[in-house]
Amino acid sequence: QSTIKWRMQTYAGPALAAHVIDPAIAMFNKIAGDRMQIELFYADQLVPTGELFRAMQKGTIDAVQSDDDSMASPTDVTVFGGYFPFASRYSLDVPVLFNQYGLNEIWDEEYSAVGIKHVSAGSWDPCHFATKDPINSLADLKGKRVFTFPTAGRFLSQFGVVPVTLPWEDIEVAVQTGELDGVAWSGITEDYTVGWADVTDYFLTNNISGAWAGSFFTNLDRWNELPEDLQTLFRVCCDQSHYYRQWWYWGGEASLRVNGDKMKLTTIPDEEWAQVEEAAVKFWDEIAAESPTKAKVVEIFRKYNSDMQKAGRPYRYG
Amino acid sequence: MSQEYIAIFMFASMMLMLFTGQRVFGAIGAVGAIAALSLWGVGGQDIPFSAAMKLMKWYPLLTLPMFIFMGYVLSESRLADDLYRMFHVWMGPVNGGLAIGTIGLMVLVSAMNGLSVAGMAIGATIALPELLRRGYDKIMVTGVIQAGSSLGILVPPSVVLVLYAMIARQPVGQLWLAGVLPGLMMATLFVVYIWLRCKFQPHLGPAMEDAHEVSRAEKLRLLGAGVLPLAIFAAMMVPFVNGWTSLVESSAIGALTALFASVAKRRMTWHIFETCTKQTLLISCMFMWIILAALGFGAVFDGLGAVKAIDNLFTDQLGLNPWVILILMQLSFIIMGTFLDDTAMLVIVAPLYVPLVKVLGFDLIWYGVLYTITTQIAYMTPPFGYNLFLMRAMAPPEIGLGDIYRSIVPFVLIMGVALAIIMIFPQIALWLPNYVYGK
Amino acid sequence: MTAFMTGYVHVIDAVNYRIGRVMMWGLFVMMGILLWSSISKTFFLPSLWTLEMAQFAMVTYYIMGGPYSLQMGSNVRMDLFYHTWNDRKKAWFDAFTIFFLLIYLGVLIWGGVGSTAYSLGYWGDAPFSYFWGLITGAEEIGRLERSSTAWRPYAWPIKSIMVLGFFLMLLQAISELFKDIARIRGNEIGVTRT
Ligand code: NA
Ligand code: NA
């Protein structure tokens, strides 16, 4: 019996992948041994990120690690992948939303319809600004050319931010060559890990989302061809990757804010930041009006956040 | 097929196809496409097109047509004539002085364009006939022009460094600055060689006897010609290094500045303008189609595991000291570069070598300079080299192919020496970018 | 056959020549976009569209200009042996090896048609019959692919341009083949253009 071989491409470049995906794939390959091997490729390595979804749907690539938004999935839930503004505050919110509030079922239905297996969603890091100039008020955001997620960019453009999309691996250089003024893509852990902290000077402690949602996907036919135990192993390794992120980001964010020496912290006062939170409420309504599925997901976010509010501390303070 | 065999098979087929003389992009693209169809499995046919989508996102590649246009404007409108006269008048009375002046001319031309084409054209049309008329040795001057013009890709701006920057994901600004001192050092080495050679063999470069006829005032006026290239260089580099404009915007500004300069000096006619525009399209297409094909080839090569096989060969199997690996890589690159297309080499080989260089712990900015010098050598080593082709096309009939091949020998040796010096003293490349960009 | 080949060469070369002569001015379109980008960044709010628009212009420039460059013979060859051959021998070799170029262009078109069909909302494996279905009315346009940027341009226009360019390149390569066949038979077809 010959070895099953998969090609998998991640959204991350090698530096970040060393944390968020390499260990999980190494683990999978070690356990599966001669039965199956996954070859991992990094950001834009085989196909550009914009073509990633189609390549997986077609079977050119067997599996993908990405958020729905960056790889432009042709589904109704795409806007909720990556950073949907203010949908989640803590990293544990995401798995709860998927496992206990019904997002798994919606995602499964949406992706099965387009020939893709949605394996599992995990919670990744919060969305902060890292910029060359300090951001102390909303006015400072005006005219800043910032690398960010499509949906986050759409939301932020009302504050004068100019969202720019470039290949992930080119961001550090683009900040240096003047194409970008900063990034709104990650927490401080990622800024330090991938080198963005070397080219920006300021970190804004306010975030527009406490945790982004990213997933593992595979081509549906390839998935169905796998024996059940290898399917299970794949799931376990994906979950291991999600778990790694949980502690790596949670601890890393705090530690680098306190001990990091490459970026100065700035904060927009709560009263002013409230404008952004209010804008998000309106943005949710706009998105909900676009389709019944989107309305359903937004309703789940509302329900979840109101439950958390009612539960009180430590779920929500004030 | 094992990954090692795939690597060998793809490389060997590519070489074979290239030897048939089919267009380089067709040869490389076809090998990639056929390997994708036969070895990839489901969906392999999409890879060559997705390479086109990848190329679209290579935003800095927009600098390519801009620099090509700039080079054509400089050479076609004969903007460099005054510059040449400046060197001619000031350097003529020395043995070998005109050849030394030609190197100086090439350095200035290099600062105004990103490829070696313009330097070649200017050298072959302005300098070469004059040097031959003055009794300079044809083999030496042919070498001078080829070597001098190859500085075009090391002295900023440089298209090769832009390509390298995209592959290695390193900042172009720092790479460009890293090329400045090595470029000047190499030019100095060329000058020292010419001076010594002509000191001992004056018949190779006889001193000009009628130089005193030019008045002192005229001599000083001609010095002003040196201001123009500096102004064009500054119009492009100052806003860029200061972060006012981005890289690609600066390249457009540079191209327009050159155009305005030629109009202001009344050297631009509609015919020249049209020729420059047309040639820019043709040369850009040549480069872009090769890059397109090479990107597709590279993705297939990578996806079939051939890249891993090469990594293993260098790191696990050979288990050598990093410096030995680095030198082996440079040697293999020079060998492949002698008979492969240089642009294709860059796009296919750099993705293999750059990650390895990083793993070995070397600085990627510094390596970019080594890489560019190696490419310069590849540009002028037979049988395949753009500078050789251009020289063959532009040289007057009394210069034969044999002369062209023989002419590059001393200069390639000097470049080898420069490569060694920069390997031993990385600060020659790294001091300037660290000084300018250091936090 | 000869009449057909001659006619083909004349028509295709004329069409691609004219397209190339228009494309060459695309250089100034790119310059204009880049200049507007720096001006708007310096004096107003940076524009959302300049980066992608410049990318589209660059792709159109070199892909649609490709057939003209092929016609002008500006694509380099590894000519270690090639340049020592006479025109007839060159034509013989080219007449065979050009099939590799045709294969490459064919695969580019195959992938491009699939990708363009996807950009019009077709997710199946038979893109060519999808386009046929669009003509006969058996298929319809579905979810349009958009670029995942804030500007969100539709993907189908640029993908269609790319496929068209590759197709014209294929036609030009066939024209070159016909010229080589004629050369082998001892005559030349085609008018000399510059
Ligand atoms: Na240069
Ligand atoms: Na060479």
JSON list of N, CA and C in Angstrom, two decimals, chain A residues 5 7 39-41 43-48 51 58-61 145 166-167 169-170 173 176-179 197-201 222 262, chain B residues 3 39-40 42-43 45-47 50 53-54 57 59 166 169-174 240 245-249 299 302-305 308 439:
[
{"chain": "A", "resi": 5, "resn": "LYS", "atom": "N", "xyz": [-0.09, 11.09, -0.07]},
{"chain": "A", "resi": 5, "resn": "LYS", "atom": "CA", "xyz": [0.67, 12.34, 0.03]},
{"chain": "A", "resi": 5, "resn": "LYS", "atom": "C", "xyz": [-0.24, 13.53, -0.15]},
{"chain": "A", "resi": 7, "resn": "ARG", "atom": "N", "xyz": [-0.47, 17.89, -0.21]},
{"chain": "A", "resi": 7, "resn": "ARG", "atom": "CA", "xyz": [0.20, 19.18, -0.18]},
{"chain": "A", "resi": 7, "resn": "ARG", "atom": "C", "xyz": [-0.70, 20.13, 0.60]},
{"chain": "A", "resi": 39, "resn": "GLU", "atom": "N", "xyz": [3.06, 17.43, 3.05]},
{"chain": "A", "resi": 39, "resn": "GLU", "atom": "CA", "xyz": [4.13, 18.39, 2.78]},
{"chain": "A", "resi": 39, "resn": "GLU", "atom": "C", "xyz": [3.57, 19.78, 2.95]},
{"chain": "A", "resi": 40, "resn": "LEU", "atom": "N", "xyz": [4.23, 20.55, 3.78]},
{"chain": "A", "resi": 40, "resn": "LEU", "atom": "CA", "xyz": [3.73, 21.88, 4.11]},
{"chain": "A", "resi": 40, "resn": "LEU", "atom": "C", "xyz": [4.43, 22.95, 3.27]},
{"chain": "A", "resi": 41, "resn": "PHE", "atom": "N", "xyz": [3.65, 23.87, 2.71]},
{"chain": "A", "resi": 41, "resn": "PHE", "atom": "CA", "xyz": [4.20, 25.00, 1.97]},
{"chain": "A", "resi": 41, "resn": "PHE", "atom": "C", "xyz": [3.72, 26.29, 2.61]},
{"chain": "A", "resi": 43, "resn": "ALA", "atom": "N", "xyz": [3.31, 30.75, 2.92]},
{"chain": "A", "resi": 43, "resn": "ALA", "atom": "CA", "xyz": [2.54, 31.80, 2.24]},
{"chain": "A", "resi": 43, "resn": "ALA", "atom": "C", "xyz": [2.97, 31.99, 0.78]},
{"chain": "A", "resi": 44, "resn": "ASP", "atom": "N", "xyz": [2.03, 31.89, -0.14]},
{"chain": "A", "resi": 44, "resn": "ASP", "atom": "CA", "xyz": [2.26, 32.17, -1.56]},
{"chain": "A", "resi": 44, "resn": "ASP", "atom": "C", "xyz": [3.29, 31.26, -2.21]},
{"chain": "A", "resi": 45, "resn": "GLN", "atom": "N", "xyz": [3.66, 30.18, -1.55]},
{"chain": "A", "resi": 45, "resn": "GLN", "atom": "CA", "xyz": [4.76, 29.37, -2.09]},
{"chain": "A", "resi": 45, "resn": "GLN", "atom": "C", "xyz": [4.37, 28.63, -3.38]},
{"chain": "A", "resi": 46, "resn": "LEU", "atom": "N", "xyz": [3.26, 27.91, -3.35]},
{"chain": "A", "resi": 46, "resn": "LEU", "atom": "CA", "xyz": [2.84, 27.21, -4.57]},
{"chain": "A", "resi": 46, "resn": "LEU", "atom": "C", "xyz": [1.86, 28.05, -5.37]},
{"chain": "A", "resi": 47, "resn": "VAL", "atom": "N", "xyz": [0.84, 28.55, -4.71]},
{"chain": "A", "resi": 47, "resn": "VAL", "atom": "CA", "xyz": [-0.10, 29.44, -5.39]},
{"chain": "A", "resi": 47, "resn": "VAL", "atom": "C", "xyz": [-0.25, 30.70, -4.55]},
{"chain": "A", "resi": 48, "resn": "PRO", "atom": "N", "xyz": [-0.55, 31.83, -5.19]},
{"chain": "A", "resi": 48, "resn": "PRO", "atom": "CA", "xyz": [-0.75, 33.06, -4.41]},
{"chain": "A", "resi": 48, "resn": "PRO", "atom": "C", "xyz": [-2.00, 32.92, -3.53]},
{"chain": "A", "resi": 51, "resn": "GLU", "atom": "N", "xyz": [-5.50, 32.87, -4.85]},
{"chain": "A", "resi": 51, "resn": "GLU", "atom": "CA", "xyz": [-5.94, 31.72, -5.64]},
{"chain": "A", "resi": 51, "resn": "GLU", "atom": "C", "xyz": [-6.06, 30.46, -4.78]},
{"chain": "A", "resi": 58, "resn": "LYS", "atom": "N", "xyz": [-10.19, 22.71, -6.45]},
{"chain": "A", "resi": 58, "resn": "LYS", "atom": "CA", "xyz": [-9.86, 21.95, -7.66]},
{"chain": "A", "resi": 58, "resn": "LYS", "atom": "C", "xyz": [-9.02, 20.73, -7.34]},
{"chain": "A", "resi": 59, "resn": "GLY", "atom": "N", "xyz": [-8.33, 20.75, -6.20]},
{"chain": "A", "resi": 59, "resn": "GLY", "atom": "CA", "xyz": [-7.49, 19.62, -5.84]},
{"chain": "A", "resi": 59, "resn": "GLY", "atom": "C", "xyz": [-6.02, 19.83, -6.17]},
{"chain": "A", "resi": 60, "resn": "THR", "atom": "N", "xyz": [-5.66, 21.03, -6.69]},
{"chain": "A", "resi": 60, "resn": "THR", "atom": "CA", "xyz": [-4.26, 21.33, -6.96]},
{"chain": "A", "resi": 60, "resn": "THR", "atom": "C", "xyz": [-3.48, 21.30, -5.64]},
{"chain": "A", "resi": 61, "resn": "ILE", "atom": "N", "xyz": [-4.15, 21.79, -4.58]},
{"chain": "A", "resi": 61, "resn": "ILE", "atom": "CA", "xyz": [-3.61, 21.71, -3.22]},
{"chain": "A", "resi": 61, "resn": "ILE", "atom": "C", "xyz": [-4.65, 20.96, -2.40]},
{"chain": "A", "resi": 145, "resn": "ARG", "atom": "N", "xyz": [-1.89, 54.17, 5.59]},
{"chain": "A", "resi": 145, "resn": "ARG", "atom": "CA", "xyz": [-1.99, 53.01, 4.69]},
{"chain": "A", "resi": 145, "resn": "ARG", "atom": "C", "xyz": [-1.58, 51.78, 5.47]},
{"chain": "A", "resi": 166, "resn": "LEU", "atom": "N", "xyz": [-1.39, 43.17, 0.37]},
{"chain": "A", "resi": 166, "resn": "LEU", "atom": "CA", "xyz": [-0.18, 42.75, -0.33]},
{"chain": "A", "resi": 166, "resn": "LEU", "atom": "C", "xyz": [0.11, 41.32, 0.11]},
{"chain": "A", "resi": 167, "resn": "PRO", "atom": "N", "xyz": [0.98, 40.60, -0.61]},
{"chain": "A", "resi": 167, "resn": "PRO", "atom": "CA", "xyz": [1.35, 39.27, -0.10]},
{"chain": "A", "resi": 167, "resn": "PRO", "atom": "C", "xyz": [1.93, 39.38, 1.32]},
{"chain": "A", "resi": 169, "resn": "GLU", "atom": "N", "xyz": [4.11, 37.89, 3.01]},
{"chain": "A", "resi": 169, "resn": "GLU", "atom": "CA", "xyz": [5.57, 37.86, 3.17]},
{"chain": "A", "resi": 169, "resn": "GLU", "atom": "C", "xyz": [6.23, 39.19, 2.78]},
{"chain": "A", "resi": 170, "resn": "ASP", "atom": "N", "xyz": [5.51, 40.04, 2.06]},
{"chain": "A", "resi": 170, "resn": "ASP", "atom": "CA", "xyz": [6.12, 41.28, 1.59]},
{"chain": "A", "resi": 170, "resn": "ASP", "atom": "C", "xyz": [5.88, 42.45, 2.54]},
{"chain": "A", "resi": 173, "resn": "VAL", "atom": "N", "xyz": [8.93, 44.39, 4.23]},
{"chain": "A", "resi": 173, "resn": "VAL", "atom": "CA", "xyz": [9.64, 45.20, 3.25]},
{"chain": "A", "resi": 173, "resn": "VAL", "atom": "C", "xyz": [8.79, 46.39, 2.81]},
{"chain": "A", "resi": 176, "resn": "GLN", "atom": "N", "xyz": [9.06, 49.21, 5.02]},
{"chain": "A", "resi": 176, "resn": "GLN", "atom": "CA", "xyz": [10.34, 49.90, 4.84]},
{"chain": "A", "resi": 176, "resn": "GLN", "atom": "C", "xyz": [10.41, 50.71, 3.55]},
{"chain": "A", "resi": 177, "resn": "THR", "atom": "N", "xyz": [9.80, 50.20, 2.49]},
{"chain": "A", "resi": 177, "resn": "THR", "atom": "CA", "xyz": [9.89, 50.93, 1.22]},
{"chain": "A", "resi": 177, "resn": "THR", "atom": "C", "xyz": [8.83, 52.01, 1.10]},
{"chain": "A", "resi": 178, "resn": "GLY", "atom": "N", "xyz": [7.99, 52.17, 2.12]},
{"chain": "A", "resi": 178, "resn": "GLY", "atom": "CA", "xyz": [7.04, 53.27, 2.10]},
{"chain": "A", "resi": 178, "resn": "GLY", "atom": "C", "xyz": [5.69, 52.93, 1.50]},
{"chain": "A", "resi": 179, "resn": "GLU", "atom": "N", "xyz": [5.49, 51.67, 1.10]},
{"chain": "A", "resi": 179, "resn": "GLU", "atom": "CA", "xyz": [4.19, 51.28, 0.58]},
{"chain": "A", "resi": 179, "resn": "GLU", "atom": "C", "xyz": [3.14, 51.29, 1.69]},
{"chain": "A", "resi": 197, "resn": "ALA", "atom": "N", "xyz": [7.90, 44.15, 14.25]},
{"chain": "A", "resi": 197, "resn": "ALA", "atom": "CA", "xyz": [8.32, 45.03, 15.34]},
{"chain": "A", "resi": 197, "resn": "ALA", "atom": "C", "xyz": [9.64, 45.73, 15.00]},
{"chain": "A", "resi": 198, "resn": "ASP", "atom": "N", "xyz": [10.40, 45.17, 14.07]},
{"chain": "A", "resi": 198, "resn": "ASP", "atom": "CA", "xyz": [11.67, 45.79, 13.69]},
{"chain": "A", "resi": 198, "resn": "ASP", "atom": "C", "xyz": [11.47, 46.99, 12.78]},
{"chain": "A", "resi": 199, "resn": "VAL", "atom": "N", "xyz": [10.33, 47.06, 12.12]},
{"chain": "A", "resi": 199, "resn": "VAL", "atom": "CA", "xyz": [10.13, 48.15, 11.16]},
{"chain": "A", "resi": 199, "resn": "VAL", "atom": "C", "xyz": [9.05, 49.13, 11.60]},
{"chain": "A", "resi": 200, "resn": "THR", "atom": "N", "xyz": [8.35, 48.84, 12.69]},
{"chain": "A", "resi": 200, "resn": "THR", "atom": "CA", "xyz": [7.38, 49.81, 13.23]},
{"chain": "A", "resi": 200, "resn": "THR", "atom": "C", "xyz": [7.82, 50.16, 14.64]},
{"chain": "A", "resi": 201, "resn": "ASP", "atom": "N", "xyz": [7.32, 51.31, 15.14]},
{"chain": "A", "resi": 201, "resn": "ASP", "atom": "CA", "xyz": [7.78, 51.76, 16.46]},
{"chain": "A", "resi": 201, "resn": "ASP", "atom": "C", "xyz": [6.68, 51.75, 17.51]},
{"chain": "A", "resi": 222, "resn": "ARG", "atom": "N", "xyz": [-10.65, 14.58, -1.25]},
{"chain": "A", "resi": 222, "resn": "ARG", "atom": "CA", "xyz": [-9.46, 14.05, -0.58]},
{"chain": "A", "resi": 222, "resn": "ARG", "atom": "C", "xyz": [-9.81, 13.63, 0.84]},
{"chain": "A", "resi": 262, "resn": "LYS", "atom": "N", "xyz": [10.99, 46.74, 21.67]},
{"chain": "A", "resi": 262, "resn": "LYS", "atom": "CA", "xyz": [11.06, 47.25, 20.30]},
{"chain": "A", "resi": 262, "resn": "LYS", "atom": "C", "xyz": [9.93, 48.22, 19.97]},
{"chain": "B", "resi": 3, "resn": "GLN", "atom": "N", "xyz": [12.13, 12.26, -5.24]},
{"chain": "B", "resi": 3, "resn": "GLN", "atom": "CA", "xyz": [12.30, 13.70, -5.38]},
{"chain": "B", "resi": 3, "resn": "GLN", "atom": "C", "xyz": [13.63, 14.06, -6.04]},
{"chain": "B", "resi": 39, "resn": "LEU", "atom": "N", "xyz": [3.24, 14.76, -13.53]},
{"chain": "B", "resi": 39, "resn": "LEU", "atom": "CA", "xyz": [3.67, 14.30, -12.21]},
{"chain": "B", "resi": 39, "resn": "LEU", "atom": "C", "xyz": [2.87, 14.87, -11.05]},
{"chain": "B", "resi": 40, "resn": "TRP", "atom": "N", "xyz": [2.16, 15.95, -11.24]},
{"chain": "B", "resi": 40, "resn": "TRP", "atom": "CA", "xyz": [1.53, 16.63, -10.11]},
{"chain": "B", "resi": 40, "resn": "TRP", "atom": "C", "xyz": [0.34, 15.86, -9.56]},
{"chain": "B", "resi": 42, "resn": "VAL", "atom": "N", "xyz": [-3.97, 15.57, -9.59]},
{"chain": "B", "resi": 42, "resn": "VAL", "atom": "CA", "xyz": [-5.15, 16.40, -9.83]},
{"chain": "B", "resi": 42, "resn": "VAL", "atom": "C", "xyz": [-4.79, 17.89, -9.83]},
{"chain": "B", "resi": 43, "resn": "GLY", "atom": "N", "xyz": [-5.32, 18.61, -10.83]},
{"chain": "B", "resi": 43, "resn": "GLY", "atom": "CA", "xyz": [-5.22, 20.07, -10.80]},
{"chain": "B", "resi": 43, "resn": "GLY", "atom": "C", "xyz": [-3.87, 20.65, -11.21]},
{"chain": "B", "resi": 45, "resn": "GLN", "atom": "N", "xyz": [-2.64, 21.22, -14.01]},
{"chain": "B", "resi": 45, "resn": "GLN", "atom": "CA", "xyz": [-2.68, 22.12, -15.17]},
{"chain": "B", "resi": 45, "resn": "GLN", "atom": "C", "xyz": [-2.89, 23.58, -14.77]},
{"chain": "B", "resi": 46, "resn": "ASP", "atom": "N", "xyz": [-3.31, 23.83, -13.53]},
{"chain": "B", "resi": 46, "resn": "ASP", "atom": "CA", "xyz": [-3.57, 25.22, -13.13]},
{"chain": "B", "resi": 46, "resn": "ASP", "atom": "C", "xyz": [-2.32, 25.97, -12.70]},
{"chain": "B", "resi": 47, "resn": "ILE", "atom": "N", "xyz": [-1.21, 25.25, -12.46]},
{"chain": "B", "resi": 47, "resn": "ILE", "atom": "CA", "xyz": [-0.03, 25.91, -11.88]},
{"chain": "B", "resi": 47, "resn": "ILE", "atom": "C", "xyz": [0.56, 27.01, -12.77]},
{"chain": "B", "resi": 50, "resn": "SER", "atom": "N", "xyz": [-1.53, 30.03, -12.42]},
{"chain": "B", "resi": 50, "resn": "SER", "atom": "CA", "xyz": [-1.49, 30.67, -11.10]},
{"chain": "B", "resi": 50, "resn": "SER", "atom": "C", "xyz": [-0.16, 31.39, -10.90]},
{"chain": "B", "resi": 53, "resn": "MET", "atom": "N", "xyz": [-0.81, 34.83, -11.90]},
{"chain": "B", "resi": 53, "resn": "MET", "atom": "CA", "xyz": [-1.47, 35.59, -10.84]},
{"chain": "B", "resi": 53, "resn": "MET", "atom": "C", "xyz": [-0.47, 35.99, -9.77]},
{"chain": "B", "resi": 54, "resn": "LYS", "atom": "N", "xyz": [0.49, 35.10, -9.52]},
{"chain": "B", "resi": 54, "resn": "LYS", "atom": "CA", "xyz": [1.53, 35.42, -8.54]},
{"chain": "B", "resi": 54, "resn": "LYS", "atom": "C", "xyz": [2.38, 36.59, -9.03]},
{"chain": "B", "resi": 57, "resn": "LYS", "atom": "N", "xyz": [1.04, 39.97, -8.46]},
{"chain": "B", "resi": 57, "resn": "LYS", "atom": "CA", "xyz": [1.19, 40.52, -7.11]},
{"chain": "B", "resi": 57, "resn": "LYS", "atom": "C", "xyz": [2.62, 40.97, -6.82]},
{"chain": "B", "resi": 59, "resn": "TYR", "atom": "N", "xyz": [4.42, 43.40, -7.07]},
{"chain": "B", "resi": 59, "resn": "TYR", "atom": "CA", "xyz": [4.26, 44.82, -7.33]},
{"chain": "B", "resi": 59, "resn": "TYR", "atom": "C", "xyz": [5.57, 45.52, -7.73]},
{"chain": "B", "resi": 166, "resn": "MET", "atom": "N", "xyz": [12.50, 40.63, -4.06]},
{"chain": "B", "resi": 166, "resn": "MET", "atom": "CA", "xyz": [11.18, 39.99, -4.05]},
{"chain": "B", "resi": 166, "resn": "MET", "atom": "C", "xyz": [11.29, 38.53, -3.66]},
{"chain": "B", "resi": 169, "resn": "ARG", "atom": "N", "xyz": [12.66, 38.45, 0.00]},
{"chain": "B", "resi": 169, "resn": "ARG", "atom": "CA", "xyz": [11.82, 39.24, 0.90]},
{"chain": "B", "resi": 169, "resn": "ARG", "atom": "C", "xyz": [12.68, 40.16, 1.76]},
{"chain": "B", "resi": 170, "resn": "GLN", "atom": "N", "xyz": [13.59, 40.86, 1.13]},
{"chain": "B", "resi": 170, "resn": "GLN", "atom": "CA", "xyz": [14.45, 41.81, 1.83]},
{"chain": "B", "resi": 170, "resn": "GLN", "atom": "C", "xyz": [14.17, 43.21, 1.30]},
{"chain": "B", "resi": 171, "resn": "PRO", "atom": "N", "xyz": [14.38, 44.24, 2.13]},
{"chain": "B", "resi": 171, "resn": "PRO", "atom": "CA", "xyz": [14.08, 45.61, 1.70]},
{"chain": "B", "resi": 171, "resn": "PRO", "atom": "C", "xyz": [14.98, 46.07, 0.55]},
{"chain": "B", "resi": 172, "resn": "VAL", "atom": "N", "xyz": [14.35, 46.58, -0.50]},
{"chain": "B", "resi": 172, "resn": "VAL", "atom": "CA", "xyz": [15.10, 47.02, -1.67]},
{"chain": "B", "resi": 172, "resn": "VAL", "atom": "C", "xyz": [16.04, 48.17, -1.33]},
{"chain": "B", "resi": 173, "resn": "GLY", "atom": "N", "xyz": [15.57, 49.10, -0.50]},
{"chain": "B", "resi": 173, "resn": "GLY", "atom": "CA", "xyz": [16.38, 50.27, -0.15]},
{"chain": "B", "resi": 173, "resn": "GLY", "atom": "C", "xyz": [17.73, 49.85, 0.41]},
{"chain": "B", "resi": 174, "resn": "GLN", "atom": "N", "xyz": [17.70, 48.93, 1.36]},
{"chain": "B", "resi": 174, "resn": "GLN", "atom": "CA", "xyz": [18.95, 48.48, 1.97]},
{"chain": "B", "resi": 174, "resn": "GLN", "atom": "C", "xyz": [19.82, 47.74, 0.97]},
{"chain": "B", "resi": 240, "resn": "PHE", "atom": "N", "xyz": [12.84, 58.50, -2.18]},
{"chain": "B", "resi": 240, "resn": "PHE", "atom": "CA", "xyz": [12.68, 57.10, -1.81]},
{"chain": "B", "resi": 240, "resn": "PHE", "atom": "C", "xyz": [13.34, 56.78, -0.47]},
{"chain": "B", "resi": 245, "resn": "THR", "atom": "N", "xyz": [8.26, 58.79, -1.18]},
{"chain": "B", "resi": 245, "resn": "THR", "atom": "CA", "xyz": [7.61, 58.01, -2.23]},
{"chain": "B", "resi": 245, "resn": "THR", "atom": "C", "xyz": [8.03, 56.56, -2.06]},
{"chain": "B", "resi": 246, "resn": "SER", "atom": "N", "xyz": [7.20, 55.67, -2.57]},
{"chain": "B", "resi": 246, "resn": "SER", "atom": "CA", "xyz": [7.56, 54.26, -2.48]},
{"chain": "B", "resi": 246, "resn": "SER", "atom": "C", "xyz": [8.50, 53.92, -3.63]},
{"chain": "B", "resi": 247, "resn": "LEU", "atom": "N", "xyz": [9.03, 52.72, -3.58]},
{"chain": "B", "resi": 247, "resn": "LEU", "atom": "CA", "xyz": [9.99, 52.28, -4.59]},
{"chain": "B", "resi": 247, "resn": "LEU", "atom": "C", "xyz": [9.47, 52.44, -6.02]},
{"chain": "B", "resi": 248, "resn": "VAL", "atom": "N", "xyz": [8.28, 51.89, -6.28]},
{"chain": "B", "resi": 248, "resn": "VAL", "atom": "CA", "xyz": [7.80, 51.92, -7.66]},
{"chain": "B", "resi": 248, "resn": "VAL", "atom": "C", "xyz": [7.46, 53.34, -8.09]},
{"chain": "B", "resi": 249, "resn": "GLU", "atom": "N", "xyz": [6.94, 54.13, -7.16]},
{"chain": "B", "resi": 249, "resn": "GLU", "atom": "CA", "xyz": [6.65, 55.53, -7.50]},
{"chain": "B", "resi": 249, "resn": "GLU", "atom": "C", "xyz": [7.95, 56.25, -7.87]},
{"chain": "B", "resi": 299, "resn": "ALA", "atom": "N", "xyz": [7.31, 26.73, -9.14]},
{"chain": "B", "resi": 299, "resn": "ALA", "atom": "CA", "xyz": [6.24, 26.22, -8.29]},
{"chain": "B", "resi": 299, "resn": "ALA", "atom": "C", "xyz": [6.07, 24.72, -8.48]},
{"chain": "B", "resi": 302, "resn": "ASP", "atom": "N", "xyz": [9.04, 22.97, -6.87]},
{"chain": "B", "resi": 302, "resn": "ASP", "atom": "CA", "xyz": [8.88, 23.00, -5.42]},
{"chain": "B", "resi": 302, "resn": "ASP", "atom": "C", "xyz": [7.80, 22.02, -4.96]},
{"chain": "B", "resi": 303, "resn": "GLY", "atom": "N", "xyz": [6.66, 22.06, -5.62]},
{"chain": "B", "resi": 303, "resn": "GLY", "atom": "CA", "xyz": [5.54, 21.22, -5.22]},
{"chain": "B", "resi": 303, "resn": "GLY", "atom": "C", "xyz": [5.80, 19.74, -5.42]},
{"chain": "B", "resi": 304, "resn": "LEU", "atom": "N", "xyz": [6.70, 19.41, -6.34]},
{"chain": "B", "resi": 304, "resn": "LEU", "atom": "CA", "xyz": [7.03, 18.00, -6.56]},
{"chain": "B", "resi": 304, "resn": "LEU", "atom": "C", "xyz": [8.13, 17.53, -5.60]},
{"chain": "B", "resi": 305, "resn": "GLY", "atom": "N", "xyz": [8.59, 18.42, -4.75]},
{"chain": "B", "resi": 305, "resn": "GLY", "atom": "CA", "xyz": [9.55, 18.02, -3.72]},
{"chain": "B", "resi": 305, "resn": "GLY", "atom": "C", "xyz": [11.00, 18.14, -4.13]},
{"chain": "B", "resi": 308, "resn": "LYS", "atom": "N", "xyz": [13.18, 20.27, -1.78]},
{"chain": "B", "resi": 308, "resn": "LYS", "atom": "CA", "xyz": [13.59, 19.56, -0.56]},
{"chain": "B", "resi": 308, "resn": "LYS", "atom": "C", "xyz": [14.79, 18.67, -0.85]},
{"chain": "B", "resi": 439, "resn": "LYS", "atom": "N", "xyz": [18.59, 52.13, 13.31]},
{"chain": "B", "resi": 439, "resn": "LYS", "atom": "CA", "xyz": [17.61, 52.80, 14.18]},
{"chain": "B", "resi": 439, "resn": "LYS", "atom": "C", "xyz": [18.32, 53.65, 15.24]}
]
